[in-house]
């Protein structure tokens, strides 16, 4: 396998969970047989998105909240690509939540990895949709009044065909989830507990270590069971909650060609004649 | 000056006025005649008033005109609303069982019991519009065979019974008028010697142009007046191997199109002003990542929801300046259906050649009007610079003299790079270096500095005592006004701007220099093109004819104003 490092030294804070997610992604790519050029990564804007400079595969650093639609367009136009969207909790559950909700209905074959650090890292630590109630930040000095959203439950109810959660403190486990997610035919969500050592002093490595446990033996084909497990609060399960075989969007669209290889010039004589 | 006969049909929304109008227009274009079919309708599905008028002539007609020579009134309101538009001896066709019409001295009343005839011949009152169409053809002494052919095509695939009911009811309307009102009418249309013409809406012309140019990916979100383009593209998806995606919103639509374009598929999105507001950040993304992208921007009256189904040209300055930051953009302004077709092909070629967004400005008036074209020639595809697999030392954003760097695509062996919304170096990696930043901005901006895009046309004599200026859909009315002026001995020429960014400073300065009066005609409040011309050339346009009530210009209005200005 090709060297996956650009050689640019990662600019994350020492100890940031993003390092582990980065290495888990590289490991996962190494564990699969796809050639390096088959991968296409899109990135959101945030600390997570800086990965675009470190991972040496085809990539597209998009706008804040928009790694999904760019990934969807790319996948629909060239379905031979292994498309992976790297995003943040602010990015995909805040600014870009509409895209998150709709890709689940579509089941486009791509993988979304959310660096869920429960803060806006890059803009210096404001609350996000997944911050705990009461979370104090510069934009909520008295603590946030809003309830956090639960991305795993949302995805299970939203129709996602692969729903998993990893923890940056367990990169080997996370790598295996990424492999499963990329191999899954259809939309895969991998939400990752990612400690932000600089701005989130509540959800720390220590805090997660005390709470997380690995799912084992759960019935991943039962949506209701998955939903129930996803709502657990005291202990936080990681692993695969739900997985289902279903037709992908691409398999069902009328046009069944890989568009990028198509010749450009199109004869439209018939079309024009139909207007006479 | 060619004579124009104008037919108009009006009635309540939901009663098939648009379909009837399109059928009538096609019956005319099949007969080798030129047509301009213009519709007005409120933003309602049921209730409210709809109308469709078709201006028909042996010579090119580029707009609706006054007066109306034959009016089909499907309700009383139609008569009340459009009485003032009628010419002397105009025919008013109506159903006396449904609509009471008072005596109208100077006009020809043609009572035809649409509903009764429809029920008698087809057993369905629903066929009333066919009866009205048949009656119209009889009043105009036109060829009923052509109408019946069009109706037959319209219902092709719906079964013989449906076709028979529709054609028979139309024929019955025709016979009724021939029998009860023989030889009574002043306005006639006649089959021309030329072959059937192409009849298209602006939306269809853009769609056909996109397909001809090899567009493979279209994403959009419904918004009048561009929904017709989305529907057209979707209808051609299978036949031409396109991906057409109705996205969750315009933000997604533009970003999907960018993703698809990035992989090498020629891609397009379309919207109106409100949707374009949502696309603006994506527009900058395409500029920054040098992604070829075509956006069709169909204006309507704004701001906000505005007048959803009415026309305006008030988004020019918005589109020219949309997005933060600076990047090159091409803004085309085709003036009619035929130009929309060719400009769309050009837009795809330019987007790929210069790797930057190209916006096609149009508006409700040409998007939804039906207009005839004699023929559509085959088009040239100009591909942009690309590299093959494993290009040694490949840099996607390499500094070059022209600013254009060859593209590579995900999936190719070797050639790894990233596209980056952050400022970046030649490989695409983020950088905040002052030097690189400056060099990259210059590289991007350089791309259009020497671009050659035919950007304006002078119609009429090279020298004239008055020059009319316009862009986009006003072309038809301005040209018609020029003919009217010429027939009255007033010489005028017309500067039509077809590309507004990059702005053709030298050409426009050369054409507009001198002290003669210049009259700019725009469907907006402030005269946006006049500002743009002044910004680039320092030339102040002396007179403005502006309209922002949602209605398009009629040639008479322009003629009148031009005469006034010329006299001053
Ligand atoms: C449209 C827009 N709004 C706001 C921003 C500023 N911004 C940059 S990153 C960011 C938040 C990132 O949070 P998250 O997605 O959770 O990523 P993290 O930094 O935590 O990895 C914001 C608000 C932006 N770049 N674009
Ligand atoms: S701010 Fe937080 S998320 Fe961002 S790099 Fe530092 S530790 Fe990581
Ligand atoms: Mg975050």
CSV table of N, CA, C and O in Angstrom, one decimal, chain A residues 9 21 30 37 45 51 58 92 129 224:
chain,number,residue,atom,x,y,z
A,9,UNK,N,3.1,17.8,9.0
A,9,UNK,CA,2.9,17.4,10.3
A,9,UNK,C,1.5,17.9,10.9
A,9,UNK,O,1.2,19.1,10.8
A,21,UNK,N,-8.1,9.2,15.3
A,21,UNK,CA,-9.1,8.9,14.2
A,21,UNK,C,-8.3,8.9,12.9
A,21,UNK,O,-8.5,8.0,12.1
A,30,UNK,N,-5.3,0.4,5.1
A,30,UNK,CA,-4.3,-0.6,4.9
A,30,UNK,C,-5.0,-2.0,5.1
A,30,UNK,O,-4.5,-3.0,4.5
A,37,UNK,N,-6.1,4.9,-5.0
A,37,UNK,CA,-6.7,5.9,-5.9
A,37,UNK,C,-8.3,5.8,-5.9
A,37,UNK,O,-9.0,6.6,-6.4
A,45,UNK,N,-15.4,21.7,7.6
A,45,UNK,CA,-14.6,22.7,8.2
A,45,UNK,C,-14.6,22.7,9.7
A,45,UNK,O,-15.7,22.7,10.3
A,51,UNK,N,-7.5,17.3,8.5
A,51,UNK,CA,-6.9,16.0,8.0
A,51,UNK,C,-6.6,16.0,6.5
A,51,UNK,O,-5.8,15.3,6.1
A,58,UNK,N,-7.0,11.1,-2.8
A,58,UNK,CA,-7.8,12.2,-3.4
A,58,UNK,C,-8.8,12.8,-2.3
A,58,UNK,O,-9.4,12.0,-1.5
A,92,UNK,N,-21.8,18.3,10.8
A,92,UNK,CA,-22.9,17.5,10.3
A,92,UNK,C,-24.2,17.5,11.1
A,92,UNK,O,-25.2,17.2,10.6
A,129,UNK,N,-24.5,20.8,18.9
A,129,UNK,CA,-25.8,20.1,19.1
A,129,UNK,C,-25.6,18.9,20.0
A,129,UNK,O,-26.6,18.3,20.5
A,224,UNK,N,-35.4,-1.9,16.5
A,224,UNK,CA,-35.9,-1.5,17.8
A,224,UNK,C,-34.9,-1.7,19.0
A,224,UNK,O,-34.7,-0.9,19.9
